XYZ file of C-alpha atoms in Angstrom:
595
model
C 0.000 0.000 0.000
C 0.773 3.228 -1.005
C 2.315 5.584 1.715
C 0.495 8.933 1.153
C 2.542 10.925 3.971
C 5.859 9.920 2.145
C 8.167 12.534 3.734
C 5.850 14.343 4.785
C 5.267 14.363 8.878
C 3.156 16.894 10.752
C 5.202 20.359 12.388
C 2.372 21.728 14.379
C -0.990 21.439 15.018
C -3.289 23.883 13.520
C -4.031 26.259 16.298
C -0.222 26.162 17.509
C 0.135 29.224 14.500
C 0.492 32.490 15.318
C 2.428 35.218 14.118
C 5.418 34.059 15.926
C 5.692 31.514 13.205
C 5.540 34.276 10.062
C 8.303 33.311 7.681
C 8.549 29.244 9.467
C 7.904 26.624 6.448
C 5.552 24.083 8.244
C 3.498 20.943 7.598
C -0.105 21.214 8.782
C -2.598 17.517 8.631
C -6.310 17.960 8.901
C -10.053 17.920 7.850
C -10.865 20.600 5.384
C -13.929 22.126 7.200
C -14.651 25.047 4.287
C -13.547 25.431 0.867
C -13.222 28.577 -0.994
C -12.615 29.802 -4.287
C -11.996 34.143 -4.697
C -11.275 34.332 -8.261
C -8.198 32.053 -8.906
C -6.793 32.046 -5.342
C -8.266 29.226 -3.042
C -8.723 29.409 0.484
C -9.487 26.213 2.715
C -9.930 26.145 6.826
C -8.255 23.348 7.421
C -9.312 21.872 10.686
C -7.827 19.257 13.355
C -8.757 18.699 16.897
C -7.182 21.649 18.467
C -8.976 24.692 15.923
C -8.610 25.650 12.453
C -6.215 27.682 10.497
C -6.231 29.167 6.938
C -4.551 27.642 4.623
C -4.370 29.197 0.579
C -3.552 27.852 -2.387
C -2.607 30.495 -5.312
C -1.078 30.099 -8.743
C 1.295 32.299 -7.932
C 2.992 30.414 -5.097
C 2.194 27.247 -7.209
C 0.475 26.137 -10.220
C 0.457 22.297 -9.656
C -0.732 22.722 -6.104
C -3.399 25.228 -7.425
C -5.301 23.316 -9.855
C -5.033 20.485 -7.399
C -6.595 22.248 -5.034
C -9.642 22.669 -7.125
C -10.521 18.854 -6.409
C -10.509 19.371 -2.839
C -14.341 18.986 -1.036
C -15.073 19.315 2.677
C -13.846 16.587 4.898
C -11.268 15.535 2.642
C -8.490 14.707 4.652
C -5.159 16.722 3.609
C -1.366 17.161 4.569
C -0.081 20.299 3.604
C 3.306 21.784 3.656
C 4.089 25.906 3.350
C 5.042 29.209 4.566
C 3.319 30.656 7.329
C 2.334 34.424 6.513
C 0.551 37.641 8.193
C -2.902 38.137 7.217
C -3.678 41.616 5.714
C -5.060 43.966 8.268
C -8.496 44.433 6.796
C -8.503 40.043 6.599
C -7.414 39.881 10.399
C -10.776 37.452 11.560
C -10.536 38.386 15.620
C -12.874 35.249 16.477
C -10.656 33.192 15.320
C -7.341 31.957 17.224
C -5.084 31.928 13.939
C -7.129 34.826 12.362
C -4.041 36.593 12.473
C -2.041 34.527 9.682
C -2.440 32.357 6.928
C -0.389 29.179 5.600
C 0.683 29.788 1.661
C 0.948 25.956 0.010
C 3.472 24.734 -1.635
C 3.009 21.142 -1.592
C -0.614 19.367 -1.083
C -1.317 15.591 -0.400
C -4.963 14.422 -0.733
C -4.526 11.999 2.219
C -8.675 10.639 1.437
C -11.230 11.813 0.188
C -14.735 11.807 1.871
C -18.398 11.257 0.355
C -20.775 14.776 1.404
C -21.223 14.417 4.835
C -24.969 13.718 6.615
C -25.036 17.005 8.342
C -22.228 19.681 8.319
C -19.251 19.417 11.023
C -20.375 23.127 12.759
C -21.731 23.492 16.010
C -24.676 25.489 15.057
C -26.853 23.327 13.165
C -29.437 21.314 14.613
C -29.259 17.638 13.941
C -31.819 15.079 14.997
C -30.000 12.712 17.883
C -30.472 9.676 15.463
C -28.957 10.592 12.653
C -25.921 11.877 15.017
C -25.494 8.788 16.810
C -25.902 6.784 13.597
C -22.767 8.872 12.415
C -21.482 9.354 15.968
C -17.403 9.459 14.168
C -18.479 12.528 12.336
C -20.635 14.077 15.120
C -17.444 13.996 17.170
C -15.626 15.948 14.952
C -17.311 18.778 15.567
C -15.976 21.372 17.678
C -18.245 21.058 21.160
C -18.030 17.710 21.099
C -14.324 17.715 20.683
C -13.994 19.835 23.697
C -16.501 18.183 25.762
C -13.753 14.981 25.033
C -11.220 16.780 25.764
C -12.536 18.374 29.141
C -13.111 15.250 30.504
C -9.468 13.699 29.579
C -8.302 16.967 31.193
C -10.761 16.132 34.033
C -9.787 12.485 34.898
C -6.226 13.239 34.463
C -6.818 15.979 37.458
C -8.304 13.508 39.540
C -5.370 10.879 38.886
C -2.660 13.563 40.209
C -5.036 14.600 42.930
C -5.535 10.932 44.389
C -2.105 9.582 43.678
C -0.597 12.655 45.556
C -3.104 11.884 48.311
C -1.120 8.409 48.379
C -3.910 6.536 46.881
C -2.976 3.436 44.459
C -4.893 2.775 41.479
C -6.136 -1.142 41.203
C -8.350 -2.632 39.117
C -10.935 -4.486 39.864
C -12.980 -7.903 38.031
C -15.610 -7.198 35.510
C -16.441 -10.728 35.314
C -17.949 -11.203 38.903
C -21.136 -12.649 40.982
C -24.103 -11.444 39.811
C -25.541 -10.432 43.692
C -28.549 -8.037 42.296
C -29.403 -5.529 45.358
C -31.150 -3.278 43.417
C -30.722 -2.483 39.360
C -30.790 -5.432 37.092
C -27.396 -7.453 36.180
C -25.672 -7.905 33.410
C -24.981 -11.259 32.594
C -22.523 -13.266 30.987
C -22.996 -16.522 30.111
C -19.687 -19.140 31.071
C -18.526 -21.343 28.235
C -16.254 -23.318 30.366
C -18.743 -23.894 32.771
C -21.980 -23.988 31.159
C -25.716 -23.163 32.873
C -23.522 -20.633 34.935
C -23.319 -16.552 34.507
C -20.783 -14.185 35.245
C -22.179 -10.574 35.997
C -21.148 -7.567 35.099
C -20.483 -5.112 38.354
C -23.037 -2.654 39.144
C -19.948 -0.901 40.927
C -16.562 -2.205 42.532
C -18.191 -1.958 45.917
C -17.355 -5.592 47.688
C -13.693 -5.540 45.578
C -12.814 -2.177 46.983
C -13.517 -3.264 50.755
C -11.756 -6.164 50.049
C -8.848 -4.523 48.883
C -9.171 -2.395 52.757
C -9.337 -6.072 54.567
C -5.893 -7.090 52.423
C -4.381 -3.717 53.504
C -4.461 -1.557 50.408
C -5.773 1.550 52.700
C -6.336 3.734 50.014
C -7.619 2.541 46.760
C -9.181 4.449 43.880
C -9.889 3.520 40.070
C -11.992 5.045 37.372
C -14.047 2.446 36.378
C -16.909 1.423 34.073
C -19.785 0.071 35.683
C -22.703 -1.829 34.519
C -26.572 -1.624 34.823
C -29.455 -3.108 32.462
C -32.346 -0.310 33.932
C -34.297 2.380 32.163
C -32.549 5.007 30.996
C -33.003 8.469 30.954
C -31.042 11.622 29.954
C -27.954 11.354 32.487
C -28.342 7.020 32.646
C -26.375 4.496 30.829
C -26.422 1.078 30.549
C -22.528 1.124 30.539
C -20.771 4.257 32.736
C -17.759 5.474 34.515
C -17.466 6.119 38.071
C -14.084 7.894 39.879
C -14.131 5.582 42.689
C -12.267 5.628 45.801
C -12.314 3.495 49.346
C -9.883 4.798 52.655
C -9.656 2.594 55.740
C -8.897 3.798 59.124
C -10.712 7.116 58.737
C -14.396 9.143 59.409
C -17.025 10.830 57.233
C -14.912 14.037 57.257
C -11.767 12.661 56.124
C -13.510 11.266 53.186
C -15.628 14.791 52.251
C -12.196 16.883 52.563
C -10.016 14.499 50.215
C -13.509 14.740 48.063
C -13.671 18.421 47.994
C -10.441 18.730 47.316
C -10.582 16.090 44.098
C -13.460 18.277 42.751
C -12.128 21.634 43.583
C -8.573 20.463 41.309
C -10.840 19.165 38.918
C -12.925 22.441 38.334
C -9.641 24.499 38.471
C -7.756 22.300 35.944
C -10.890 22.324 33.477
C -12.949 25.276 33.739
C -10.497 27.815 35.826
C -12.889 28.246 38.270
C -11.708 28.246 42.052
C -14.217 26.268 44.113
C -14.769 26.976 48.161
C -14.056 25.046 50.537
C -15.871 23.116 52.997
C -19.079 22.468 51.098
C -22.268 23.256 53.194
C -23.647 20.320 54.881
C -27.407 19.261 55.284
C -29.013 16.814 56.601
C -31.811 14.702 54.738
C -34.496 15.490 57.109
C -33.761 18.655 56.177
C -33.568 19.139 52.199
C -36.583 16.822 52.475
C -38.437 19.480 55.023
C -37.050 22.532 52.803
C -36.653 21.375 49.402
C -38.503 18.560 48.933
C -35.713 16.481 46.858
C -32.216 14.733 48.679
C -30.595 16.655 45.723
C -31.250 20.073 46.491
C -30.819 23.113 44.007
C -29.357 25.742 46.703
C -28.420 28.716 43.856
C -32.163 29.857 44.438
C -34.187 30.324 47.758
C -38.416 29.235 47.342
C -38.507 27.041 49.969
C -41.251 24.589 50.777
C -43.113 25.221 53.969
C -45.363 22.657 55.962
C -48.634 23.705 56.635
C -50.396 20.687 58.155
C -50.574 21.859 61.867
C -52.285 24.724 60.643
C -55.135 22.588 58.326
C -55.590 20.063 59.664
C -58.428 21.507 61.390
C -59.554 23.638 58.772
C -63.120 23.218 56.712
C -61.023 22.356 53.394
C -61.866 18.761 53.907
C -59.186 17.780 51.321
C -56.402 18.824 53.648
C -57.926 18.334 56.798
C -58.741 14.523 55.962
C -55.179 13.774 54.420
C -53.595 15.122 57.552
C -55.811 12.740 59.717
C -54.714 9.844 57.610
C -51.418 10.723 58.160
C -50.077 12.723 55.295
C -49.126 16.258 55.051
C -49.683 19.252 53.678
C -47.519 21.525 51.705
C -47.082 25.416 50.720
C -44.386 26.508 47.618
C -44.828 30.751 47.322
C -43.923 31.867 43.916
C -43.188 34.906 44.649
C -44.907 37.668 42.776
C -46.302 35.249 40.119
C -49.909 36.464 40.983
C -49.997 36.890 36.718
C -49.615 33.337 35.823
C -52.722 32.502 33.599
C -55.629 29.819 34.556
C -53.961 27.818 32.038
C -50.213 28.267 32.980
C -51.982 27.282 36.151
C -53.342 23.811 34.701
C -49.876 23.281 33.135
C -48.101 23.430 36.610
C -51.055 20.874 37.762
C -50.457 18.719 35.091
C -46.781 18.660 35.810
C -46.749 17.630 39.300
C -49.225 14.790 38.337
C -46.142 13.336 36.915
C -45.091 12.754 40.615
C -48.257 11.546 41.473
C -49.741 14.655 42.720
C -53.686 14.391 42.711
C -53.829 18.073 42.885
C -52.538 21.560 42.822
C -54.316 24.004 45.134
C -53.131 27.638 44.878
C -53.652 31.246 46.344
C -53.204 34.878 44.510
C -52.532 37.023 47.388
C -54.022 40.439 46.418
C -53.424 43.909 48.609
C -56.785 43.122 50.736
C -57.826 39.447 49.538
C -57.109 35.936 48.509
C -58.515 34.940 45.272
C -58.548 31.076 45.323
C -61.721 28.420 45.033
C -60.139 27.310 48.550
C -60.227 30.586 50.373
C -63.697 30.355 51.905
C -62.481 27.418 53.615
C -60.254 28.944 56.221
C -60.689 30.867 59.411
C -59.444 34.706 59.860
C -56.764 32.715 61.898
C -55.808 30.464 59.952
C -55.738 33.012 57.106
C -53.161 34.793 59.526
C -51.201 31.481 60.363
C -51.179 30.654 56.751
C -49.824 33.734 55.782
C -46.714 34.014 58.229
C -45.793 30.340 57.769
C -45.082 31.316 54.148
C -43.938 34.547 54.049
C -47.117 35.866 52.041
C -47.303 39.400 50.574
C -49.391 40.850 48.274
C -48.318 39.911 44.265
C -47.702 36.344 45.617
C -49.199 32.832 44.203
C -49.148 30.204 46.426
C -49.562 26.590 45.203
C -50.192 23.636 47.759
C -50.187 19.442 47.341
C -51.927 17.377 50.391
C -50.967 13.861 50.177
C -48.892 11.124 51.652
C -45.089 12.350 52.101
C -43.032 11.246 49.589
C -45.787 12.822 46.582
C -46.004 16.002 48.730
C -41.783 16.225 48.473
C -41.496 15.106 44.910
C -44.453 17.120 43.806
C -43.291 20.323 45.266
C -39.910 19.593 45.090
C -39.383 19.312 41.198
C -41.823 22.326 40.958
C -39.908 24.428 42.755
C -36.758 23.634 40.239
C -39.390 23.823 37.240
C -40.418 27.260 38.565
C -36.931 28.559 39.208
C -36.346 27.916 35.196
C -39.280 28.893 34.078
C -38.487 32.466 36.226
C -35.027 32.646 35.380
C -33.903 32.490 38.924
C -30.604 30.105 38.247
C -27.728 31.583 38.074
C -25.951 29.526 35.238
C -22.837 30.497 36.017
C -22.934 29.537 40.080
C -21.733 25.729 41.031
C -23.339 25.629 44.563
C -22.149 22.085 46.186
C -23.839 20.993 49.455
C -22.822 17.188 51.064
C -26.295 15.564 52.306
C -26.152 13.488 55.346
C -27.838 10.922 57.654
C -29.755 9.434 54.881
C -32.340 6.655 55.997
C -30.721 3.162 55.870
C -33.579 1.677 55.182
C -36.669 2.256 52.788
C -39.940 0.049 52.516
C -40.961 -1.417 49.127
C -44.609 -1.908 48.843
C -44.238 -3.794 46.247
C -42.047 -6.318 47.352
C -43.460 -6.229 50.696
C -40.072 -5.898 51.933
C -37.043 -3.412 53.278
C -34.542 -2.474 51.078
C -31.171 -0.549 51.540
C -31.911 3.243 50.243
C -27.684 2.869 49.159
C -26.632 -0.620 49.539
C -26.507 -3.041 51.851
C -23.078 -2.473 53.290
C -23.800 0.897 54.832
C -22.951 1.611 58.405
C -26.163 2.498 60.458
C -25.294 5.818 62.989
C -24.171 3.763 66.085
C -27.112 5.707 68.239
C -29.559 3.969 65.897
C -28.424 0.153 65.975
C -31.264 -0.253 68.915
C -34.052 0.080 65.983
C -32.193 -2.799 63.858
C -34.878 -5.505 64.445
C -37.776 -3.323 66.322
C -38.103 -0.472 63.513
C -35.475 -0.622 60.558
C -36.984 2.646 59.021
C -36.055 4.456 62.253
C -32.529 3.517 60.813
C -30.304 6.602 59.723
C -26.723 5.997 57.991
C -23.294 7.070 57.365
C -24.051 7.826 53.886
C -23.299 10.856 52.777
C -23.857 12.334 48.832
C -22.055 15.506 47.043
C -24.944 17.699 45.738
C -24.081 19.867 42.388
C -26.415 22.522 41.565
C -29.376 19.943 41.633
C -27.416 17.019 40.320
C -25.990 14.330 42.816
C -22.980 13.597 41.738
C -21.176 11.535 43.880
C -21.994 9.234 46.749
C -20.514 7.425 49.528
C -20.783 5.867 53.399
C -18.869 4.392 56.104
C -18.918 0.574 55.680
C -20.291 -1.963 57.841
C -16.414 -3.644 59.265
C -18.200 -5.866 62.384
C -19.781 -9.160 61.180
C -22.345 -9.727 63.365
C -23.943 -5.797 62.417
C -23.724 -7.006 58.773
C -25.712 -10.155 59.358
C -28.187 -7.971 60.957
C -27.996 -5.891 58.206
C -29.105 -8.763 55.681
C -31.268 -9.910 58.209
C -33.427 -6.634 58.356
C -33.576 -7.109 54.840
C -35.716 -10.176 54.866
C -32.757 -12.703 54.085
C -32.206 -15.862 55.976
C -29.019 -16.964 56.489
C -28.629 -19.735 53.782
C -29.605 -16.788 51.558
C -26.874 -14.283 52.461
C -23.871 -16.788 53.072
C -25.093 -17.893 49.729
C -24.713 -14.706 48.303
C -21.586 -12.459 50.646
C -20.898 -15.456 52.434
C -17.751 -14.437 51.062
C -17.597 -10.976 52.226
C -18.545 -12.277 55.959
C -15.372 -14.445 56.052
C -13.154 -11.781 55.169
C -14.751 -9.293 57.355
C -13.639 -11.873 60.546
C -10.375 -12.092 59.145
C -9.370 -8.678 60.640
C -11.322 -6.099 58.598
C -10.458 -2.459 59.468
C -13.000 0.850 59.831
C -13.258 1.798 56.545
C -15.115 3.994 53.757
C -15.700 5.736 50.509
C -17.505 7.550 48.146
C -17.889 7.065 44.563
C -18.099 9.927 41.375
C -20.163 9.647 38.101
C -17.897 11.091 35.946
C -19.942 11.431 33.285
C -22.268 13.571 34.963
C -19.505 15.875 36.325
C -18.683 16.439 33.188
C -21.530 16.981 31.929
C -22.084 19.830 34.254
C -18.385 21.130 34.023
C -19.772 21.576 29.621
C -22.753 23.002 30.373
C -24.713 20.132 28.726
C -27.927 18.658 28.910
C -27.047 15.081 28.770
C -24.120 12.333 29.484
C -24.558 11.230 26.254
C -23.006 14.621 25.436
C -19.636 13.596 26.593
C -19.257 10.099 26.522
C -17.505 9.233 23.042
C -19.727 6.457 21.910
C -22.972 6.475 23.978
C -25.916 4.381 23.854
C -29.500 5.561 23.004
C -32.084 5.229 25.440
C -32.767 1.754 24.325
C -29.288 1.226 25.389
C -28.477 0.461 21.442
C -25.526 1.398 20.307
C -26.780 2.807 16.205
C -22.901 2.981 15.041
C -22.591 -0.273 15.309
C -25.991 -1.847 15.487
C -25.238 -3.332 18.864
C -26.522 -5.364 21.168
C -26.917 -7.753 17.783
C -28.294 -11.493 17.360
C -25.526 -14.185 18.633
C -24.925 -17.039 15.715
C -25.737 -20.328 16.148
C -22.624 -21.654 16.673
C -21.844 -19.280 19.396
C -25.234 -19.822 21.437
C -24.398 -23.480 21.181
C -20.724 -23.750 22.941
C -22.508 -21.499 25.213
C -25.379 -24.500 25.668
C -27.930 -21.571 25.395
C -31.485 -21.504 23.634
C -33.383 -18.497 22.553
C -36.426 -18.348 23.355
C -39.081 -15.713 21.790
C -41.354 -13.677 23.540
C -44.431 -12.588 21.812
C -44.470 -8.434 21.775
């Protein structure tokens, strides 16, 4: 095969040109992203992944090159080599970081040519997701996406120096492991050597990495793909990448400061932008009694206020009777929204009926009145009680959700962050972080009739709390602890369970006998009587950091070759059918399922 580059090897890249170089023959490689032809003398931006730079091809400089130039089409792949030259002052392009010179050619070498792309490789075109997933190796060559790939390079390498001057080693970890589920679905892989068995694909490192504290590894991090077959959404993948970490011999605090200081390198390194430090700290029961959510949005005030002391007496029967039965009522004042239509009105209902709301009540405060269809309904005093519990004043609209807890708190929770966009209260350019702490160990499934861990099973109960293992497990608050980004959680972590005995409780409370979890961690129990030390961690998405550190709307926006929310992958027309052959050294059988 023919060696196009010959002699020729790349000087700089294109955006390393400036007018330092003015005079400097040099050898540019690259994408041509425009193509232009001004009466005999052509002009291409050729592009690579650090920018573009001009490059022109005249007659005058040289003929041959010229009239090859004329073949050249955008995306064609070039090497050029030539003199590097000072743009004219009235051609000087100020947006552009080589607008201040131009390469002259002298030699040109079509490296490949390219059919007309699907879409153009510009950042300001809209394209529909398919078609740029489907093409995913030109989509990346546009210039967001090549910085969003960049940033997070630039991103895990700052975590790397952080943790490895914090004296943490890096280890790997299995992918092919015990499929344990606690939670999401597996991944499984099926064993050819040992056939009717299944590996599974890990959900996280969690049991490796306190194994690695038990063999004395005390501090341990890895940036890792994980795995987890669940419905996705905007910032889910079936396949993603955690910055995970685990530290023995040390207490929640250790483990926030070495975190803060991870992220605060991080958003230096990428973005410039110095973080403070310590992060605010709040506990569940509180975001939940404030803000409705365990992931708080704290760049914005509206705070939710409990009013169920003061209805539950009332003659609105619809609070009153909720609050008997043991729910609550709640009050979110959108300040000076008194405006919003009867149908912006309905459109707020509607959206908190995605959390299950079964209604939205509301108030317009007025100077001397309260329009509502609920205002006959309350007492002078209560009007009174009402109106200092929320901090009412005239111009005000106050919405309201009775129902059983966790509605109320989603309900009001996600319209309070709805409302601060739709009011332009965020302030884009703020990164507010806030640790939340004392989560509940434990949370009841109805459907499964059963407890299950809120984190995972392995999660250190507050020692004041063990009393309620067996009497009331939802009484149970932990050692958990997650990092809260404008909104977004994006990392998590606990102090582990080290003693055996509290972790056979532990599975215990969770409706497992013992044949079921020796069966399952019988053996984490051994190791954890073999001399296991206090120990704990916290774990990153990665992807969603940097998602937030770009400014964009999903992971799939910086993860090189994402999945779709089918958890296909369209470049490659993955996951695909398995030939016969294959499914048989595997002894498997597919079986249909009717749709």
């Amino acid at each position: 095969m023919t060696d196009l580059l010959g002699d020729m090897r790349r000087t700089h890249n294109c955006c390393d040109l400036t007018t330092a170089q003015v005079g400097q023959e040099v050898v540019l490689m690259g994408w041509v992203q425009t193509r232009r032809d001004h009466g005999g003398v052509i002009f291409v931006d050729l592009r690579d992944r650090t920018g573009i730079a001009q490059v022109v091809f005249s007659p005058e400089v040289n003929t041959e090159v010229h009239e090859k130039a004329h073949a050249v089409r955008s995306e064609f792949v070039l090497g050029i080599r030539g003199t590097v030259a000072a743009r004219p002052d009235d051609m000087i392009n100020d947006k552009m970081v080589t607008g201040a010179i131009e390469v002259n050619v002298d030699e040109l070498r079509i490296l490949n040519r390219a059919v007309t792309p699907p879409f153009a490789v510009e950042d300001d075109i809209e394209v529909g997701e398919n078609i740029r997933l489907k093409n995913r190796h030109i989509d990346l060559r546009r210039p967001r996406y090549q910085k969003n790939i960049i940033a997070r390079h630039q991103a895990t390498q700052a975590v790397r120096g952080y943790l490895n001057s914090k004296g943490f080693l890096d280890i790997e970890t299995p992918f092919l492991t015990k499929s344990t589920p606690e939670g999401a679905r597996d991944y499984l892989v099926p064993s050819r050597v040992n056939q009717g068995l299944f590996y599974a694909l890990p959900q996280s490192p969690q049991l490796f990495k306190q194994l690695l504290m038990m063999s004395g590894f005390d501090r341990y991090y890895q940036i890792v793909k994980c795995f987890r077959d669940e419905d996705l959404r905007a910032d889910r993948q079936p396949e993603f990448t955690q910055i995970d970490m685990e530290l023995s011999f040390v207490g929640e605090e250790e483990i926030m400061a070495i975190a803060e200081g991870m992220v605060s390198k991080v958003f230096k390194d990428v973005l410039g932008v110095d973080v403070k430090a310590p992060f605010e700290h709040l506990l569940y029961a509180d975001a939940m009694d404030r803000y409705g959510l365990d992931k708080p949005d704290l760049r914005f005030d509206m705070e939710l206020k409990d009013v169920s002391s003061i209805v539950e007496t009332s003659g609105f029967k619809v609070f009153a009777d909720v609050v008997k039965k043991g729910g609550m009522v709640k009050a979110l004042n959108a300040k000076g929204c008194i405006d919003f239509s009867r149908k912006e009105i309905d459109d707020l209902t509607k959206f908190v009926s995605i959390y299950r709301a079964k209604g939205l009540a509301w108030i317009k405060v007025k100077e001397n009145e309260w329009q509502s269809p609920i205002a006959k309904f309350f007492t002078d005093d209560e009007k009174k009680a009402l109106a200092e519990r929320i901090g009412m004043e005239p111009g005000d609209l106050i919405f309201f959700v009775a129902d059983q807890p966790k509605v109320v708190n989603e309900s009001l929770g996600n319209l309070r962050n709805h409302l601060a966009e739709k009011l332009g209260l965020i302030n884009k350019d703020e990164f507010r972080f806030v640790w939340v702490t004392h989560f509940p160990l434990f949370e009841y499934d109805e459907t499964e009739k059963r407890y299950q861990s809120l984190h995972h099973p392995f999660t250190a109960p507050l020692e004041e709390d063990y009393q309620h293992i067996e009497t009331d497990p939802l009484k149970l608050r932990s050692r958990a602890y997650d990092l809260v980004l404008n909104g977004s959680e994006i990392g998590g972590g606990s102090i582990r369970i080290h003693d055996r005995a509290i972790q056979e409780r532990m599975f215990s409370a969770l409706g497992m006998d013992k044949e079921e979890y020796e069966e399952k961690f019988g053996f984490l129990l051994d190791a954890l009587e073999s001399g296991a030390p206090p120990h704990g961690g916290i774990a990153f998405g990665l992807d969603r950091l940097v998602m937030i550190l770009c400014g964009m709307p999903s992971i799939r926006d910086v993860i090189a070759f994402p999945k779709t929310q089918k958890a296909s992958c369209m470049l490659t027309d993955a996951p695909s059918e398995a030939g016969t052959a294959q499914l048989n050294e595997l002894a498997l059988r597919i079986k249909k399922i009717e749709s």
